[in-house]
mmCIF file of C-alpha atoms and ligand atoms in Angstrom:
data_model
loop_
_atom_site.group_PDB
_atom_site.id
_atom_site.type_symbol
_atom_site.label_atom_id
_atom_site.label_comp_id
_atom_site.label_asym_id
_atom_site.label_seq_id
_atom_site.Cartn_x
_atom_site.Cartn_y
_atom_site.Cartn_z
ATOM 1 C CA UNK A 1 -14.163 2.066 -16.014
ATOM 2 C CA UNK A 2 -12.420 -0.712 -18.165
ATOM 3 C CA UNK A 3 -8.805 -1.493 -17.178
ATOM 4 C CA UNK A 4 -5.995 -3.155 -19.101
ATOM 5 C CA UNK A 5 -3.071 -3.758 -16.786
ATOM 6 C CA UNK A 6 -5.043 -4.161 -13.511
ATOM 7 C CA UNK A 7 -8.089 -5.854 -12.173
ATOM 8 C CA UNK A 8 -10.706 -3.936 -9.969
ATOM 9 C CA UNK A 9 -13.290 -5.495 -8.146
ATOM 10 C CA UNK A 10 -15.580 -4.174 -5.494
ATOM 11 C CA UNK A 11 -17.150 -6.409 -2.863
ATOM 12 C CA UNK A 12 -18.417 -6.412 0.663
ATOM 13 C CA UNK A 13 -16.857 -2.637 1.029
ATOM 14 C CA UNK A 14 -13.532 -3.830 -0.002
ATOM 15 C CA UNK A 15 -12.211 -2.531 -3.499
ATOM 16 C CA UNK A 16 -9.517 -5.126 -4.842
ATOM 17 C CA UNK A 17 -6.869 -3.914 -7.175
ATOM 18 C CA UNK A 18 -4.589 -6.502 -8.838
ATOM 19 C CA UNK A 19 -1.724 -5.621 -10.583
ATOM 20 C CA UNK A 20 -2.021 -7.623 -13.746
ATOM 21 C CA UNK A 21 0.939 -8.039 -16.132
ATOM 22 C CA UNK A 22 2.048 -11.142 -14.919
ATOM 23 C CA UNK A 23 4.351 -12.171 -17.807
ATOM 24 C CA UNK A 24 6.761 -9.223 -16.683
ATOM 25 C CA UNK A 25 6.014 -9.988 -12.908
ATOM 26 C CA UNK A 26 3.515 -7.168 -12.828
ATOM 27 C CA UNK A 27 6.331 -4.604 -13.471
ATOM 28 C CA UNK A 28 5.132 -1.179 -13.869
ATOM 29 C CA UNK A 29 4.743 0.701 -17.042
ATOM 30 C CA UNK A 30 3.187 4.129 -17.155
ATOM 31 C CA UNK A 31 -0.378 2.977 -18.382
ATOM 32 C CA UNK A 32 -0.501 0.412 -15.448
ATOM 33 C CA UNK A 33 0.428 3.032 -13.129
ATOM 34 C CA UNK A 34 -2.110 5.736 -14.534
ATOM 35 C CA UNK A 35 -4.764 2.868 -13.949
ATOM 36 C CA UNK A 36 -3.748 2.127 -10.653
ATOM 37 C CA UNK A 37 -3.854 5.940 -9.721
ATOM 38 C CA UNK A 38 -7.240 5.842 -11.419
ATOM 39 C CA UNK A 39 -8.454 3.108 -9.317
ATOM 40 C CA UNK A 40 -7.468 4.493 -6.089
ATOM 41 C CA UNK A 41 -9.312 7.712 -6.825
ATOM 42 C CA UNK A 42 -12.260 5.423 -7.778
ATOM 43 C CA UNK A 43 -12.142 3.804 -4.361
ATOM 44 C CA UNK A 44 -11.398 7.094 -2.556
ATOM 45 C CA UNK A 45 -14.666 8.547 -4.266
ATOM 46 C CA UNK A 46 -17.048 5.647 -3.852
ATOM 47 C CA UNK A 47 -18.901 5.978 -0.201
ATOM 48 C CA UNK A 48 -19.494 2.286 -0.609
ATOM 49 C CA UNK A 49 -15.875 1.246 -0.418
ATOM 50 C CA UNK A 50 -14.305 1.386 2.932
ATOM 51 C CA UNK A 51 -11.304 -0.598 2.458
ATOM 52 C CA UNK A 52 -8.724 -1.206 -0.471
ATOM 53 C CA UNK A 53 -6.609 -4.324 -1.181
ATOM 54 C CA UNK A 54 -3.786 -4.295 -3.470
ATOM 55 C CA UNK A 55 -2.085 -7.506 -4.817
ATOM 56 C CA UNK A 56 -0.534 -8.916 -7.697
ATOM 57 C CA UNK A 57 -1.694 -11.433 -10.211
ATOM 58 C CA UNK A 58 0.508 -14.734 -10.846
ATOM 59 C CA UNK A 59 3.766 -15.659 -8.772
ATOM 60 C CA UNK A 60 4.968 -12.150 -8.314
ATOM 61 C CA UNK A 61 3.704 -9.082 -6.615
ATOM 62 C CA UNK A 62 5.498 -6.532 -8.717
ATOM 63 C CA UNK A 63 9.002 -6.413 -10.047
ATOM 64 C CA UNK A 64 9.252 -2.567 -9.980
ATOM 65 C CA UNK A 65 9.790 -0.385 -13.262
ATOM 66 C CA UNK A 66 9.371 -2.166 -16.459
ATOM 67 C CA UNK A 67 12.907 -1.961 -17.425
ATOM 68 C CA UNK A 68 12.099 -2.438 -21.196
ATOM 69 C CA UNK A 69 10.041 0.777 -21.012
ATOM 70 C CA UNK A 70 12.658 2.688 -19.092
ATOM 71 C CA UNK A 71 15.553 1.563 -21.687
ATOM 72 C CA UNK A 72 13.764 0.178 -24.715
ATOM 73 C CA UNK A 73 16.105 -2.637 -26.214
ATOM 74 C CA UNK A 74 15.179 -1.153 -29.992
ATOM 75 C CA UNK A 75 17.098 1.999 -29.162
ATOM 76 C CA UNK A 76 14.151 3.993 -29.257
ATOM 77 C CA UNK A 77 14.302 7.129 -26.931
ATOM 78 C CA UNK A 78 13.076 6.534 -23.105
ATOM 79 C CA UNK A 79 11.196 8.734 -21.532
ATOM 80 C CA UNK A 80 13.099 10.806 -19.029
ATOM 81 C CA UNK A 81 13.654 9.040 -15.553
ATOM 82 C CA UNK A 82 12.583 12.380 -13.588
ATOM 83 C CA UNK A 83 9.477 11.936 -15.630
ATOM 84 C CA UNK A 84 8.862 8.358 -15.028
ATOM 85 C CA UNK A 85 9.267 8.795 -11.299
ATOM 86 C CA UNK A 86 7.059 11.904 -10.981
ATOM 87 C CA UNK A 87 4.444 10.445 -13.189
ATOM 88 C CA UNK A 88 4.456 6.564 -12.369
ATOM 89 C CA UNK A 89 5.465 6.369 -8.693
ATOM 90 C CA UNK A 90 5.021 9.753 -6.827
ATOM 91 C CA UNK A 91 1.336 10.219 -7.563
ATOM 92 C CA UNK A 92 0.847 6.652 -6.486
ATOM 93 C CA UNK A 93 2.520 6.797 -3.393
ATOM 94 C CA UNK A 94 0.787 9.993 -2.667
ATOM 95 C CA UNK A 95 -2.525 8.444 -3.336
ATOM 96 C CA UNK A 96 -1.928 5.559 -0.945
ATOM 97 C CA UNK A 97 -1.176 7.978 1.483
ATOM 98 C CA UNK A 98 -3.762 10.371 0.935
ATOM 99 C CA UNK A 99 -6.896 8.157 0.558
ATOM 100 C CA UNK A 100 -8.422 8.081 3.939
ATOM 101 C CA UNK A 101 -9.424 4.555 3.937
ATOM 102 C CA UNK A 102 -7.264 1.447 5.017
ATOM 103 C CA UNK A 103 -5.040 0.105 2.278
ATOM 104 C CA UNK A 104 -3.960 -3.473 2.808
ATOM 105 C CA UNK A 105 -1.450 -4.908 0.497
ATOM 106 C CA UNK A 106 -1.145 -8.683 0.032
ATOM 107 C CA UNK A 107 2.357 -9.374 -1.085
ATOM 108 C CA UNK A 108 1.818 -12.593 -3.127
ATOM 109 C CA UNK A 109 5.587 -13.176 -4.488
ATOM 110 C CA UNK A 110 8.556 -11.067 -5.172
ATOM 111 C CA UNK A 111 8.375 -7.438 -4.568
ATOM 112 C CA UNK A 112 11.102 -5.858 -6.146
ATOM 113 C CA UNK A 113 12.314 -2.239 -6.535
ATOM 114 C CA UNK A 114 9.451 0.134 -6.937
ATOM 115 C CA UNK A 115 7.218 -2.727 -6.170
ATOM 116 C CA UNK A 116 8.843 -3.296 -2.905
ATOM 117 C CA UNK A 117 8.572 0.457 -1.833
ATOM 118 C CA UNK A 118 4.824 0.431 -3.151
ATOM 119 C CA UNK A 119 3.895 -2.262 -0.694
ATOM 120 C CA UNK A 120 5.692 -0.087 2.225
ATOM 121 C CA UNK A 121 3.584 2.875 1.536
ATOM 122 C CA UNK A 122 0.403 0.745 2.321
ATOM 123 C CA UNK A 123 -1.169 0.735 5.856
ATOM 124 C CA UNK A 124 -1.025 -2.861 6.642
ATOM 125 C CA UNK A 125 1.195 -5.222 4.602
ATOM 126 C CA UNK A 126 0.573 -9.136 4.794
ATOM 127 C CA UNK A 127 2.732 -11.417 2.909
ATOM 128 C CA UNK A 128 2.763 -15.102 1.507
ATOM 129 C CA UNK A 129 5.691 -17.124 3.332
ATOM 130 C CA UNK A 130 7.317 -17.332 -0.029
ATOM 131 C CA UNK A 131 7.381 -13.791 -0.801
ATOM 132 C CA UNK A 132 10.186 -11.668 -0.714
ATOM 133 C CA UNK A 133 11.526 -8.019 -0.687
ATOM 134 C CA UNK A 134 14.284 -6.654 -2.758
ATOM 135 C CA UNK A 135 15.544 -3.174 -3.029
ATOM 136 C CA UNK A 136 16.683 -4.014 -6.292
ATOM 137 C CA UNK A 137 17.711 -0.262 -7.609
ATOM 138 C CA UNK A 138 21.464 -0.629 -6.589
ATOM 139 C CA UNK A 139 21.739 -3.577 -8.971
ATOM 140 C CA UNK A 140 21.184 -0.812 -11.554
ATOM 141 C CA UNK A 141 22.959 1.844 -10.284
ATOM 142 C CA UNK A 142 19.655 3.642 -9.018
ATOM 143 C CA UNK A 143 18.461 4.911 -5.726
ATOM 144 C CA UNK A 144 15.293 3.632 -3.924
ATOM 145 C CA UNK A 145 12.230 5.430 -4.927
ATOM 146 C CA UNK A 146 8.789 5.012 -4.510
ATOM 147 C CA UNK A 147 8.973 6.714 -1.205
ATOM 148 C CA UNK A 148 11.836 3.903 -0.232
ATOM 149 C CA UNK A 149 14.037 6.462 1.063
ATOM 150 C CA UNK A 150 11.230 7.844 3.438
ATOM 151 C CA UNK A 151 9.404 4.848 4.641
ATOM 152 C CA UNK A 152 12.347 2.189 4.873
ATOM 153 C CA UNK A 153 14.475 4.034 7.404
ATOM 154 C CA UNK A 154 11.144 4.977 9.167
ATOM 155 C CA UNK A 155 10.150 1.235 9.310
ATOM 156 C CA UNK A 156 13.512 -0.564 9.955
ATOM 157 C CA UNK A 157 16.144 2.085 10.953
ATOM 158 C CA UNK A 158 18.763 3.656 8.977
ATOM 159 C CA UNK A 159 21.365 1.002 9.644
ATOM 160 C CA UNK A 160 19.145 -1.725 8.074
ATOM 161 C CA UNK A 161 17.746 0.396 5.548
ATOM 162 C CA UNK A 162 21.202 1.430 4.262
ATOM 163 C CA UNK A 163 22.239 -1.927 4.278
ATOM 164 C CA UNK A 164 19.017 -3.153 2.247
ATOM 165 C CA UNK A 165 19.692 -0.372 -0.245
ATOM 166 C CA UNK A 166 23.119 -0.884 -0.826
ATOM 167 C CA UNK A 167 23.406 -4.725 -0.897
ATOM 168 C CA UNK A 168 20.035 -5.095 -2.670
ATOM 169 C CA UNK A 169 19.839 -8.754 -1.473
ATOM 170 C CA UNK A 170 16.489 -10.661 -1.381
ATOM 171 C CA UNK A 171 14.773 -10.481 2.011
ATOM 172 C CA UNK A 172 12.261 -13.289 3.017
ATOM 173 C CA UNK A 173 9.053 -12.289 4.361
ATOM 174 C CA UNK A 174 9.783 -13.801 7.726
ATOM 175 C CA UNK A 175 12.980 -11.409 7.976
ATOM 176 C CA UNK A 176 10.822 -8.455 6.723
ATOM 177 C CA UNK A 177 8.256 -9.312 9.529
ATOM 178 C CA UNK A 178 11.142 -9.725 11.958
ATOM 179 C CA UNK A 179 12.631 -6.296 11.105
ATOM 180 C CA UNK A 180 9.329 -4.661 11.325
ATOM 181 C CA UNK A 181 9.023 -3.781 7.807
ATOM 182 C CA UNK A 182 5.802 -5.593 7.181
ATOM 183 C CA UNK A 183 2.759 -6.710 9.440
ATOM 184 C CA UNK A 184 2.220 -10.391 9.027
ATOM 185 C CA UNK A 185 3.359 -13.290 7.148
ATOM 186 C CA UNK A 186 0.914 -16.217 6.403
ATOM 187 C CA UNK A 187 1.164 -19.463 4.503
ATOM 188 C CA UNK A 188 1.146 -18.750 0.606
ATOM 189 C CA UNK A 189 -1.782 -21.022 0.239
ATOM 190 C CA UNK A 190 -3.610 -18.798 2.856
ATOM 191 C CA UNK A 191 -2.839 -15.361 1.560
ATOM 192 C CA UNK A 192 -5.924 -14.815 -0.473
ATOM 193 C CA UNK A 193 -8.427 -15.573 2.289
ATOM 194 C CA UNK A 194 -6.467 -14.007 5.366
ATOM 195 C CA UNK A 195 -5.976 -10.832 3.316
ATOM 196 C CA UNK A 196 -9.215 -10.524 2.283
ATOM 197 C CA UNK A 197 -10.463 -11.330 5.830
ATOM 198 C CA UNK A 198 -8.320 -8.227 6.883
ATOM 199 C CA UNK A 199 -9.695 -6.031 4.571
ATOM 200 C CA UNK A 200 -13.255 -6.971 5.050
ATOM 201 C CA UNK A 201 -12.739 -6.868 8.649
ATOM 202 C CA UNK A 202 -11.363 -3.267 8.373
ATOM 203 C CA UNK A 203 -14.347 -2.345 6.215
ATOM 204 C CA UNK A 204 -16.801 -3.258 8.946
ATOM 205 C CA UNK A 205 -14.859 -0.941 11.597
ATOM 206 C CA UNK A 206 -15.102 2.635 12.529
ATOM 207 C CA UNK A 207 -13.508 3.699 8.588
ATOM 208 C CA UNK A 208 -13.978 7.546 9.279
ATOM 209 C CA UNK A 209 -11.844 6.848 12.291
ATOM 210 C CA UNK A 210 -9.311 4.863 10.374
ATOM 211 C CA UNK A 211 -8.994 7.714 7.831
ATOM 212 C CA UNK A 212 -8.372 10.254 10.512
ATOM 213 C CA UNK A 213 -5.907 8.101 12.258
ATOM 214 C CA UNK A 214 -4.027 7.585 8.901
ATOM 215 C CA UNK A 215 -4.129 11.334 8.559
ATOM 216 C CA UNK A 216 -2.542 11.777 12.061
ATOM 217 C CA UNK A 217 0.259 8.931 11.163
ATOM 218 C CA UNK A 218 0.987 10.932 8.150
ATOM 219 C CA UNK A 219 1.580 14.118 9.876
ATOM 220 C CA UNK A 220 3.397 12.692 12.709
ATOM 221 C CA UNK A 221 6.157 11.662 10.194
ATOM 222 C CA UNK A 222 6.946 15.328 10.096
ATOM 223 C CA UNK A 223 5.829 16.677 13.168
ATOM 224 C CA UNK A 224 7.478 17.351 16.705
ATOM 225 C CA UNK A 225 5.691 16.050 19.901
ATOM 226 C CA UNK A 226 3.985 19.357 20.365
ATOM 227 C CA UNK A 227 2.508 19.928 17.004
ATOM 228 C CA UNK A 228 1.445 16.157 16.848
ATOM 229 C CA UNK A 229 -0.250 16.621 20.323
ATOM 230 C CA UNK A 230 -2.137 19.246 18.746
ATOM 231 C CA UNK A 231 -2.877 17.175 15.776
ATOM 232 C CA UNK A 232 -4.560 14.783 18.041
ATOM 233 C CA UNK A 233 -6.724 16.981 19.570
ATOM 234 C CA UNK A 234 -7.961 18.340 16.213
ATOM 235 C CA UNK A 235 -8.662 15.168 15.069
ATOM 236 C CA UNK A 236 -10.031 13.610 18.117
ATOM 237 C CA UNK A 237 -12.626 16.173 17.859
ATOM 238 C CA UNK A 238 -13.355 15.131 14.582
ATOM 239 C CA UNK A 239 -13.508 11.599 15.254
ATOM 240 C CA UNK A 240 -15.712 12.140 18.223
ATOM 241 C CA UNK A 241 -18.160 13.968 15.720
ATOM 242 C CA UNK A 242 -18.878 10.925 13.719
ATOM 243 C CA UNK A 243 -21.840 8.747 14.250
ATOM 244 C CA UNK A 244 -19.526 5.738 14.748
ATOM 245 C CA UNK A 245 -18.264 7.022 17.974
ATOM 246 C CA UNK A 246 -21.738 7.663 19.165
ATOM 247 C CA UNK A 247 -22.796 3.978 17.819
ATOM 248 C CA UNK A 248 -19.359 2.705 19.578
ATOM 249 C CA UNK A 249 -20.191 4.147 23.002
ATOM 250 C CA UNK A 250 -24.024 3.312 22.860
ATOM 251 C CA UNK A 251 -23.283 -0.426 21.919
ATOM 252 C CA UNK A 252 -20.708 -0.649 24.807
ATOM 253 C CA UNK A 253 -23.022 0.709 27.316
ATOM 254 C CA UNK A 254 -25.824 -1.452 26.012
ATOM 255 C CA UNK A 255 -23.565 -4.433 26.089
ATOM 256 C CA UNK A 256 -23.989 -5.293 22.374
ATOM 257 C CA UNK A 257 -21.874 -5.585 19.150
ATOM 258 C CA UNK A 258 -21.572 -2.115 17.423
ATOM 259 C CA UNK A 259 -22.657 -1.649 13.846
ATOM 260 C CA UNK A 260 -20.487 0.899 12.388
ATOM 261 C CA UNK A 261 -21.046 2.776 9.157
ATOM 262 C CA UNK A 262 -17.978 4.465 8.480
ATOM 263 C CA UNK A 263 -19.725 8.054 8.931
HETATM 264 C C1 LHQ B 301 11.013 -7.876 -16.272
HETATM 265 C C2 LHQ B 301 11.247 -7.184 -14.964
HETATM 266 C C3 LHQ B 301 11.269 -5.767 -15.085
HETATM 267 C C4 LHQ B 301 10.787 -5.791 -17.076
HETATM 268 C C5 LHQ B 301 11.207 -9.432 -14.571
HETATM 269 N N1 LHQ B 301 10.999 -5.276 -16.042
HETATM 270 N N2 LHQ B 301 10.659 -7.326 -17.209
HETATM 271 C C6 LHQ B 301 12.175 4.147 -11.661
HETATM 272 C C7 LHQ B 301 12.585 4.975 -12.812
HETATM 273 C C8 LHQ B 301 12.964 4.689 -13.892
HETATM 274 C C9 LHQ B 301 13.747 3.622 -14.160
HETATM 275 C C10 LHQ B 301 13.980 2.527 -13.505
HETATM 276 O O1 LHQ B 301 13.524 2.223 -12.138
HETATM 277 C C11 LHQ B 301 12.757 2.850 -11.398
HETATM 278 C C12 LHQ B 301 12.293 2.289 -10.209
HETATM 279 C C13 LHQ B 301 12.742 0.686 -10.109
HETATM 280 O O2 LHQ B 301 11.803 -0.222 -9.759
HETATM 281 S S1 LHQ B 301 14.305 0.183 -10.354
HETATM 282 C C14 LHQ B 301 14.128 -1.448 -10.184
HETATM 283 C C15 LHQ B 301 13.681 -2.197 -11.301
HETATM 284 N N3 LHQ B 301 13.344 -3.732 -11.195
HETATM 285 C C16 LHQ B 301 14.188 -4.652 -11.016
HETATM 286 O O3 LHQ B 301 15.581 -4.177 -11.321
HETATM 287 C C17 LHQ B 301 14.102 -6.034 -10.908
HETATM 288 C C18 LHQ B 301 14.056 -6.699 -12.220
HETATM 289 N N4 LHQ B 301 13.696 -8.117 -11.993
HETATM 290 C C19 LHQ B 301 14.488 -9.031 -11.120
HETATM 291 O O4 LHQ B 301 15.497 -8.726 -10.628
HETATM 292 C C20 LHQ B 301 14.091 -10.397 -11.260
HETATM 293 O O5 LHQ B 301 13.016 -10.641 -12.382
HETATM 294 C C21 LHQ B 301 13.294 -10.572 -10.034
HETATM 295 C C22 LHQ B 301 14.168 -10.757 -8.634
HETATM 296 C C23 LHQ B 301 12.172 -9.629 -9.574
HETATM 297 C C24 LHQ B 301 12.761 -12.149 -10.069
HETATM 298 O O6 LHQ B 301 13.648 -12.940 -10.561
HETATM 299 P P1 LHQ B 301 12.951 -14.429 -10.987
HETATM 300 O O7 LHQ B 301 11.897 -15.059 -10.406
HETATM 301 O O8 LHQ B 301 14.310 -15.175 -11.488
HETATM 302 O O9 LHQ B 301 12.305 -14.121 -12.480
HETATM 303 P P2 LHQ B 301 12.807 -13.550 -13.935
HETATM 304 O O10 LHQ B 301 13.958 -12.693 -13.620
HETATM 305 O O11 LHQ B 301 13.032 -15.054 -14.636
HETATM 306 O O12 LHQ B 301 11.743 -12.654 -14.608
HETATM 307 C C25 LHQ B 301 10.654 -13.482 -15.400
HETATM 308 C C26 LHQ B 301 10.289 -12.666 -16.322
HETATM 309 O O13 LHQ B 301 9.699 -11.216 -15.951
HETATM 310 C C27 LHQ B 301 11.362 -12.343 -17.191
HETATM 311 O O14 LHQ B 301 10.938 -12.371 -18.626
HETATM 312 P P3 LHQ B 301 10.900 -13.747 -19.665
HETATM 313 O O15 LHQ B 301 10.541 -13.287 -21.100
HETATM 314 O O16 LHQ B 301 12.525 -13.996 -19.599
HETATM 315 O O17 LHQ B 301 10.025 -14.726 -19.108
HETATM 316 C C28 LHQ B 301 11.960 -10.930 -17.072
HETATM 317 O O18 LHQ B 301 12.544 -10.539 -18.150
HETATM 318 C C29 LHQ B 301 10.465 -10.393 -16.485
HETATM 319 N N5 LHQ B 301 10.755 -9.315 -15.749
HETATM 320 N N6 LHQ B 301 11.329 -8.178 -13.940
HETATM 321 N N7 LHQ B 301 11.437 -5.173 -13.695
#
């Protein structure tokens, strides 16, 4: 499928999706969000794709909502904000959480507003050392969306989440890592190689099990311990039914490296 606002490439089991509106720092208009959702669906449906990598073109990762679309300068009517949130961001976050394949996010520059929270919805976030995270919503009188009110307090705690949301200050990638918001920071020049290596490595692993792990983590965000222990029993049985489990055990006993197929 041809895309106008994103790039989509499949290679070595990894689907790489690049937000591609660099002239506006890859800020989201509705068509870009629709393309991103379509690309995530394509990645979910394609059995040969075993990991997804999301990044941005140019110097930014994503500056959140395209404010020219939300509030057109020429006075033409803007779509209702709730519609933008429901159509642009909510399905995108749901798609990232629902795809039962690892989603790596390579934050290559500033991630602001919905762009910051899009990254936080991904499974593994790796950032360039010159990247930054801004809960920019407060600067324009809005609240964090794109799952920010869900993920941010869970990742960094309510005290830090509240301060980040209220002040809207730019947070360096190093500080984001230090407070547990993201997984890893690398030299900017190494981000491309390192993020691809992470995604490729994941794509060769027991990805069916990763999908089940992700399902379990998703459920743990709402469950109590008893319910979650039961989820683990059920999903462990499913994981143990995969050929990757059989291969993993066999390879261990035969003292060789396993070859996982993601099934
Ligand atoms: C932009 C944008 C942008 C358009 C840079 N839009 N052009 C949900 C529902 C409905 C409504 C609203 O929002 C939401 C969710 C949200 O995401 S709210 C938060 C929206 N995002 C922001 O408020 C961030 C706005 N951008 C910035 O604060 C800065 O651009 C950051 C801090 C991201 C980067 O600063 P700089 O590195 O200094 O770059 P810049 O400001 O010079 O931007 C470069 C160009 O990109 C510039 O255009 P120009 O023609 O002058 O080169 C900007 O106008 C454009 N741009 N963000 N969100």
